[in-house]
Amino acid sequence: MSDCVFCKIIEGIIPSSKVYENDDIVVFKDINPVAPIHVLVVPKVHIESLEALNEQNIDIVRKIHLAILQTTKLLGINEEGYRVITNCGKNGGQTVPHLHYHIIGGTKFSEKII
Ligand code: 5GP
Ligand code: ZN
């Protein structure tokens, strides 16, 4: 996807602060953090959102979750805890149409939506 900002980060066209990478996933710091730790877990394949997952591409979710576990260990938040969020579509507040999961942590969140 030539006009996708996360594809451009994956291709190295837009710089990012990477914290973890493997063959399928890249994790980099969010440019506009909302918590002391705020990173984005992004599959290298362009999938628009959670709604674009299907039987053919669902294995990426397994890889995303394994990458989350690697990342929370690397960042030292695995024991204290954290939140994982994916915004989906217009009403979900998704602004970048390339599937991604936010990991936020480094503090205790007082406010709860759910
Ligand atoms: P969404 O709103 O789609 O759930 O999340 C998109 C996230 O991507 C936002 O938190 C936003 O700050 C982040 N973001 C947008 N453009 C860039 C960028 O060029 N670099 C980085 N590192 N993060 C970005
Ligand atoms: Zn993309």
JSON list of C-alpha atoms and ligand atoms in Angstrom, two decimals:
[
{"chain": "A", "resi": 1, "resn": "MET", "atom": "CA", "xyz": [0.00, 0.00, 0.00]},
{"chain": "A", "resi": 2, "resn": "SER", "atom": "CA", "xyz": [1.96, 3.00, -1.28]},
{"chain": "A", "resi": 3, "resn": "ASP", "atom": "CA", "xyz": [0.07, 5.63, 0.71]},
{"chain": "A", "resi": 4, "resn": "CYS", "atom": "CA", "xyz": [-0.02, 3.73, 4.01]},
{"chain": "A", "resi": 5, "resn": "VAL", "atom": "CA", "xyz": [2.06, 5.37, 6.76]},
{"chain": "A", "resi": 6, "resn": "PHE", "atom": "CA", "xyz": [2.74, 2.07, 8.55]},
{"chain": "A", "resi": 7, "resn": "CYS", "atom": "CA", "xyz": [3.78, 0.34, 5.31]},
{"chain": "A", "resi": 8, "resn": "LYS", "atom": "CA", "xyz": [6.20, 3.24, 4.80]},
{"chain": "A", "resi": 9, "resn": "ILE", "atom": "CA", "xyz": [7.58, 2.73, 8.33]},
{"chain": "A", "resi": 10, "resn": "ILE", "atom": "CA", "xyz": [7.94, -1.02, 7.63]},
{"chain": "A", "resi": 11, "resn": "GLU", "atom": "CA", "xyz": [9.78, -0.23, 4.37]},
{"chain": "A", "resi": 12, "resn": "GLY", "atom": "CA", "xyz": [12.04, 2.27, 6.18]},
{"chain": "A", "resi": 13, "resn": "ILE", "atom": "CA", "xyz": [10.80, 5.21, 4.10]},
{"chain": "A", "resi": 14, "resn": "ILE", "atom": "CA", "xyz": [9.49, 6.91, 7.27]},
{"chain": "A", "resi": 15, "resn": "PRO", "atom": "CA", "xyz": [11.83, 6.60, 10.29]},
{"chain": "A", "resi": 16, "resn": "SER", "atom": "CA", "xyz": [10.59, 5.08, 13.53]},
{"chain": "A", "resi": 17, "resn": "SER", "atom": "CA", "xyz": [11.94, 4.09, 16.90]},
{"chain": "A", "resi": 18, "resn": "LYS", "atom": "CA", "xyz": [11.80, 0.29, 16.74]},
{"chain": "A", "resi": 19, "resn": "VAL", "atom": "CA", "xyz": [11.75, -1.76, 19.92]},
{"chain": "A", "resi": 20, "resn": "TYR", "atom": "CA", "xyz": [11.24, -5.26, 18.44]},
{"chain": "A", "resi": 21, "resn": "GLU", "atom": "CA", "xyz": [11.15, -6.85, 14.99]},
{"chain": "A", "resi": 22, "resn": "ASN", "atom": "CA", "xyz": [10.88, -10.31, 13.49]},
{"chain": "A", "resi": 23, "resn": "ASP", "atom": "CA", "xyz": [10.01, -11.68, 10.01]},
{"chain": "A", "resi": 24, "resn": "ASP", "atom": "CA", "xyz": [6.31, -10.84, 10.35]},
{"chain": "A", "resi": 25, "resn": "ILE", "atom": "CA", "xyz": [5.97, -8.06, 12.92]},
{"chain": "A", "resi": 26, "resn": "VAL", "atom": "CA", "xyz": [7.49, -4.72, 13.78]},
{"chain": "A", "resi": 27, "resn": "VAL", "atom": "CA", "xyz": [7.00, -2.88, 17.07]},
{"chain": "A", "resi": 28, "resn": "PHE", "atom": "CA", "xyz": [7.82, 0.81, 17.31]},
{"chain": "A", "resi": 29, "resn": "LYS", "atom": "CA", "xyz": [7.15, 3.73, 19.65]},
{"chain": "A", "resi": 30, "resn": "ASP", "atom": "CA", "xyz": [3.98, 5.71, 19.03]},
{"chain": "A", "resi": 31, "resn": "ILE", "atom": "CA", "xyz": [4.80, 9.23, 17.82]},
{"chain": "A", "resi": 32, "resn": "ASN", "atom": "CA", "xyz": [2.16, 10.68, 20.17]},
{"chain": "A", "resi": 33, "resn": "PRO", "atom": "CA", "xyz": [2.39, 8.61, 23.37]},
{"chain": "A", "resi": 34, "resn": "VAL", "atom": "CA", "xyz": [-0.52, 8.60, 25.82]},
{"chain": "A", "resi": 35, "resn": "ALA", "atom": "CA", "xyz": [1.38, 6.71, 28.54]},
{"chain": "A", "resi": 36, "resn": "PRO", "atom": "CA", "xyz": [5.03, 6.38, 29.72]},
{"chain": "A", "resi": 37, "resn": "ILE", "atom": "CA", "xyz": [5.23, 3.31, 27.49]},
{"chain": "A", "resi": 38, "resn": "HIS", "atom": "CA", "xyz": [3.21, 3.37, 24.26]},
{"chain": "A", "resi": 39, "resn": "VAL", "atom": "CA", "xyz": [4.24, 1.17, 21.35]},
{"chain": "A", "resi": 40, "resn": "LEU", "atom": "CA", "xyz": [2.46, -0.13, 18.26]},
{"chain": "A", "resi": 41, "resn": "VAL", "atom": "CA", "xyz": [2.55, -3.79, 17.26]},
{"chain": "A", "resi": 42, "resn": "VAL", "atom": "CA", "xyz": [2.18, -3.90, 13.49]},
{"chain": "A", "resi": 43, "resn": "PRO", "atom": "CA", "xyz": [2.11, -6.85, 11.07]},
{"chain": "A", "resi": 44, "resn": "LYS", "atom": "CA", "xyz": [4.37, -6.34, 8.03]},
{"chain": "A", "resi": 45, "resn": "VAL", "atom": "CA", "xyz": [1.55, -7.48, 5.77]},
{"chain": "A", "resi": 46, "resn": "HIS", "atom": "CA", "xyz": [-0.98, -4.74, 4.99]},
{"chain": "A", "resi": 47, "resn": "ILE", "atom": "CA", "xyz": [-4.30, -5.71, 6.61]},
{"chain": "A", "resi": 48, "resn": "GLU", "atom": "CA", "xyz": [-6.68, -2.80, 6.97]},
{"chain": "A", "resi": 49, "resn": "SER", "atom": "CA", "xyz": [-8.15, -3.54, 10.40]},
{"chain": "A", "resi": 50, "resn": "LEU", "atom": "CA", "xyz": [-9.48, -6.31, 12.63]},
{"chain": "A", "resi": 51, "resn": "GLU", "atom": "CA", "xyz": [-12.52, -6.39, 10.33]},
{"chain": "A", "resi": 52, "resn": "ALA", "atom": "CA", "xyz": [-10.28, -7.50, 7.44]},
{"chain": "A", "resi": 53, "resn": "LEU", "atom": "CA", "xyz": [-9.16, -10.65, 9.27]},
{"chain": "A", "resi": 54, "resn": "ASN", "atom": "CA", "xyz": [-10.38, -13.95, 7.86]},
{"chain": "A", "resi": 55, "resn": "GLU", "atom": "CA", "xyz": [-9.59, -17.69, 7.84]},
{"chain": "A", "resi": 56, "resn": "GLN", "atom": "CA", "xyz": [-6.71, -17.11, 5.41]},
{"chain": "A", "resi": 57, "resn": "ASN", "atom": "CA", "xyz": [-4.84, -14.39, 7.34]},
{"chain": "A", "resi": 58, "resn": "ILE", "atom": "CA", "xyz": [-5.85, -15.10, 10.97]},
{"chain": "A", "resi": 59, "resn": "ASP", "atom": "CA", "xyz": [-2.48, -16.71, 11.80]},
{"chain": "A", "resi": 60, "resn": "ILE", "atom": "CA", "xyz": [-1.08, -13.17, 12.00]},
{"chain": "A", "resi": 61, "resn": "VAL", "atom": "CA", "xyz": [-3.06, -12.63, 15.22]},
{"chain": "A", "resi": 62, "resn": "ARG", "atom": "CA", "xyz": [-1.14, -15.48, 16.86]},
{"chain": "A", "resi": 63, "resn": "LYS", "atom": "CA", "xyz": [2.11, -13.85, 15.73]},
{"chain": "A", "resi": 64, "resn": "ILE", "atom": "CA", "xyz": [0.99, -10.45, 16.98]},
{"chain": "A", "resi": 65, "resn": "HIS", "atom": "CA", "xyz": [0.25, -11.86, 20.43]},
{"chain": "A", "resi": 66, "resn": "LEU", "atom": "CA", "xyz": [3.61, -13.66, 20.58]},
{"chain": "A", "resi": 67, "resn": "ALA", "atom": "CA", "xyz": [5.28, -10.36, 19.60]},
{"chain": "A", "resi": 68, "resn": "ILE", "atom": "CA", "xyz": [3.34, -8.60, 22.37]},
{"chain": "A", "resi": 69, "resn": "LEU", "atom": "CA", "xyz": [4.76, -11.10, 24.89]},
{"chain": "A", "resi": 70, "resn": "GLN", "atom": "CA", "xyz": [8.30, -10.54, 23.58]},
{"chain": "A", "resi": 71, "resn": "THR", "atom": "CA", "xyz": [7.81, -6.78, 23.71]},
{"chain": "A", "resi": 72, "resn": "THR", "atom": "CA", "xyz": [6.37, -6.56, 27.23]},
{"chain": "A", "resi": 73, "resn": "LYS", "atom": "CA", "xyz": [9.31, -8.63, 28.50]},
{"chain": "A", "resi": 74, "resn": "LEU", "atom": "CA", "xyz": [11.80, -6.42, 26.63]},
{"chain": "A", "resi": 75, "resn": "LEU", "atom": "CA", "xyz": [10.20, -3.28, 28.03]},
{"chain": "A", "resi": 76, "resn": "GLY", "atom": "CA", "xyz": [10.00, -4.76, 31.55]},
{"chain": "A", "resi": 77, "resn": "ILE", "atom": "CA", "xyz": [6.25, -4.34, 31.96]},
{"chain": "A", "resi": 78, "resn": "ASN", "atom": "CA", "xyz": [5.26, -8.00, 31.76]},
{"chain": "A", "resi": 79, "resn": "GLU", "atom": "CA", "xyz": [4.92, -8.43, 35.52]},
{"chain": "A", "resi": 80, "resn": "GLU", "atom": "CA", "xyz": [3.32, -5.09, 36.41]},
{"chain": "A", "resi": 81, "resn": "GLY", "atom": "CA", "xyz": [0.79, -5.30, 33.58]},
{"chain": "A", "resi": 82, "resn": "TYR", "atom": "CA", "xyz": [-0.34, -3.18, 30.68]},
{"chain": "A", "resi": 83, "resn": "ARG", "atom": "CA", "xyz": [-3.19, -2.66, 28.25]},
{"chain": "A", "resi": 84, "resn": "VAL", "atom": "CA", "xyz": [-3.51, -3.84, 24.66]},
{"chain": "A", "resi": 85, "resn": "ILE", "atom": "CA", "xyz": [-5.94, -1.96, 22.44]},
{"chain": "A", "resi": 86, "resn": "THR", "atom": "CA", "xyz": [-6.91, -2.15, 18.79]},
{"chain": "A", "resi": 87, "resn": "ASN", "atom": "CA", "xyz": [-9.16, 0.57, 17.44]},
{"chain": "A", "resi": 88, "resn": "CYS", "atom": "CA", "xyz": [-11.32, -0.62, 14.57]},
{"chain": "A", "resi": 89, "resn": "GLY", "atom": "CA", "xyz": [-12.97, 1.59, 11.98]},
{"chain": "A", "resi": 90, "resn": "LYS", "atom": "CA", "xyz": [-14.57, 5.01, 12.21]},
{"chain": "A", "resi": 91, "resn": "ASN", "atom": "CA", "xyz": [-16.53, 4.54, 15.42]},
{"chain": "A", "resi": 92, "resn": "GLY", "atom": "CA", "xyz": [-13.60, 2.70, 17.01]},
{"chain": "A", "resi": 93, "resn": "GLY", "atom": "CA", "xyz": [-11.41, 5.76, 16.44]},
{"chain": "A", "resi": 94, "resn": "GLN", "atom": "CA", "xyz": [-8.95, 4.08, 14.05]},
{"chain": "A", "resi": 95, "resn": "THR", "atom": "CA", "xyz": [-6.84, 6.73, 12.32]},
{"chain": "A", "resi": 96, "resn": "VAL", "atom": "CA", "xyz": [-4.28, 4.55, 10.48]},
{"chain": "A", "resi": 97, "resn": "PRO", "atom": "CA", "xyz": [-5.95, 1.90, 8.27]},
{"chain": "A", "resi": 98, "resn": "HIS", "atom": "CA", "xyz": [-3.28, -0.78, 8.81]},
{"chain": "A", "resi": 99, "resn": "LEU", "atom": "CA", "xyz": [-4.02, -3.32, 11.57]},
{"chain": "A", "resi": 100, "resn": "HIS", "atom": "CA", "xyz": [-2.12, -2.47, 14.75]},
{"chain": "A", "resi": 101, "resn": "TYR", "atom": "CA", "xyz": [-2.30, -3.08, 18.49]},
{"chain": "A", "resi": 102, "resn": "HIS", "atom": "CA", "xyz": [-1.36, -0.41, 21.00]},
{"chain": "A", "resi": 103, "resn": "ILE", "atom": "CA", "xyz": [0.53, -1.54, 24.10]},
{"chain": "A", "resi": 104, "resn": "ILE", "atom": "CA", "xyz": [0.32, 1.09, 26.81]},
{"chain": "A", "resi": 105, "resn": "GLY", "atom": "CA", "xyz": [1.94, 0.76, 30.21]},
{"chain": "A", "resi": 106, "resn": "GLY", "atom": "CA", "xyz": [4.48, 2.09, 32.66]},
{"chain": "A", "resi": 107, "resn": "THR", "atom": "CA", "xyz": [1.75, 3.46, 34.93]},
{"chain": "A", "resi": 108, "resn": "LYS", "atom": "CA", "xyz": [-1.39, 2.28, 36.68]},
{"chain": "A", "resi": 109, "resn": "PHE", "atom": "CA", "xyz": [-4.44, 3.39, 34.71]},
{"chain": "A", "resi": 110, "resn": "SER", "atom": "CA", "xyz": [-7.14, 4.74, 36.97]},
{"chain": "A", "resi": 111, "resn": "GLU", "atom": "CA", "xyz": [-9.85, 5.40, 34.42]},
{"chain": "A", "resi": 112, "resn": "LYS", "atom": "CA", "xyz": [-11.57, 2.41, 32.91]},
{"chain": "A", "resi": 113, "resn": "ILE", "atom": "CA", "xyz": [-13.78, 2.29, 29.83]},
{"chain": "A", "resi": 114, "resn": "ILE", "atom": "CA", "xyz": [-14.59, -1.37, 30.36]},
{"chain": "B", "resi": 1, "resn": "5GP", "atom": "P1", "xyz": [-5.14, 4.53, 15.77]},
{"chain": "B", "resi": 1, "resn": "5GP", "atom": "O1", "xyz": [-5.65, 5.91, 16.05]},
{"chain": "B", "resi": 1, "resn": "5GP", "atom": "O2", "xyz": [-5.32, 4.16, 14.32]},
{"chain": "B", "resi": 1, "resn": "5GP", "atom": "O3", "xyz": [-5.64, 3.48, 16.72]},
{"chain": "B", "resi": 1, "resn": "5GP", "atom": "O4", "xyz": [-3.58, 4.58, 16.06]},
{"chain": "B", "resi": 1, "resn": "5GP", "atom": "C1", "xyz": [-2.67, 5.16, 15.18]},
{"chain": "B", "resi": 1, "resn": "5GP", "atom": "C2", "xyz": [-1.48, 5.58, 16.01]},
{"chain": "B", "resi": 1, "resn": "5GP", "atom": "O5", "xyz": [-0.41, 5.79, 15.13]},
{"chain": "B", "resi": 1, "resn": "5GP", "atom": "C3", "xyz": [-1.69, 6.88, 16.79]},
{"chain": "B", "resi": 1, "resn": "5GP", "atom": "O6", "xyz": [-1.55, 6.64, 18.19]},
{"chain": "B", "resi": 1, "resn": "5GP", "atom": "C4", "xyz": [-0.61, 7.81, 16.23]},
{"chain": "B", "resi": 1, "resn": "5GP", "atom": "O7", "xyz": [0.00, 8.61, 17.23]},
{"chain": "B", "resi": 1, "resn": "5GP", "atom": "C5", "xyz": [0.38, 6.84, 15.60]},
{"chain": "B", "resi": 1, "resn": "5GP", "atom": "N1", "xyz": [1.09, 7.36, 14.45]},
{"chain": "B", "resi": 1, "resn": "5GP", "atom": "C6", "xyz": [0.55, 7.99, 13.37]},
{"chain": "B", "resi": 1, "resn": "5GP", "atom": "N2", "xyz": [1.51, 8.32, 12.48]},
{"chain": "B", "resi": 1, "resn": "5GP", "atom": "C7", "xyz": [2.69, 7.86, 13.02]},
{"chain": "B", "resi": 1, "resn": "5GP", "atom": "C8", "xyz": [4.04, 7.90, 12.55]},
{"chain": "B", "resi": 1, "resn": "5GP", "atom": "O8", "xyz": [4.37, 8.41, 11.47]},
{"chain": "B", "resi": 1, "resn": "5GP", "atom": "N3", "xyz": [4.98, 7.33, 13.37]},
{"chain": "B", "resi": 1, "resn": "5GP", "atom": "C9", "xyz": [4.65, 6.77, 14.58]},
{"chain": "B", "resi": 1, "resn": "5GP", "atom": "N4", "xyz": [5.67, 6.26, 15.30]},
{"chain": "B", "resi": 1, "resn": "5GP", "atom": "N5", "xyz": [3.38, 6.71, 15.02]},
{"chain": "B", "resi": 1, "resn": "5GP", "atom": "C10", "xyz": [2.41, 7.26, 14.25]},
{"chain": "B", "resi": 2, "resn": "ZN", "atom": "ZN", "xyz": [-0.07, -0.58, 5.38]}
]
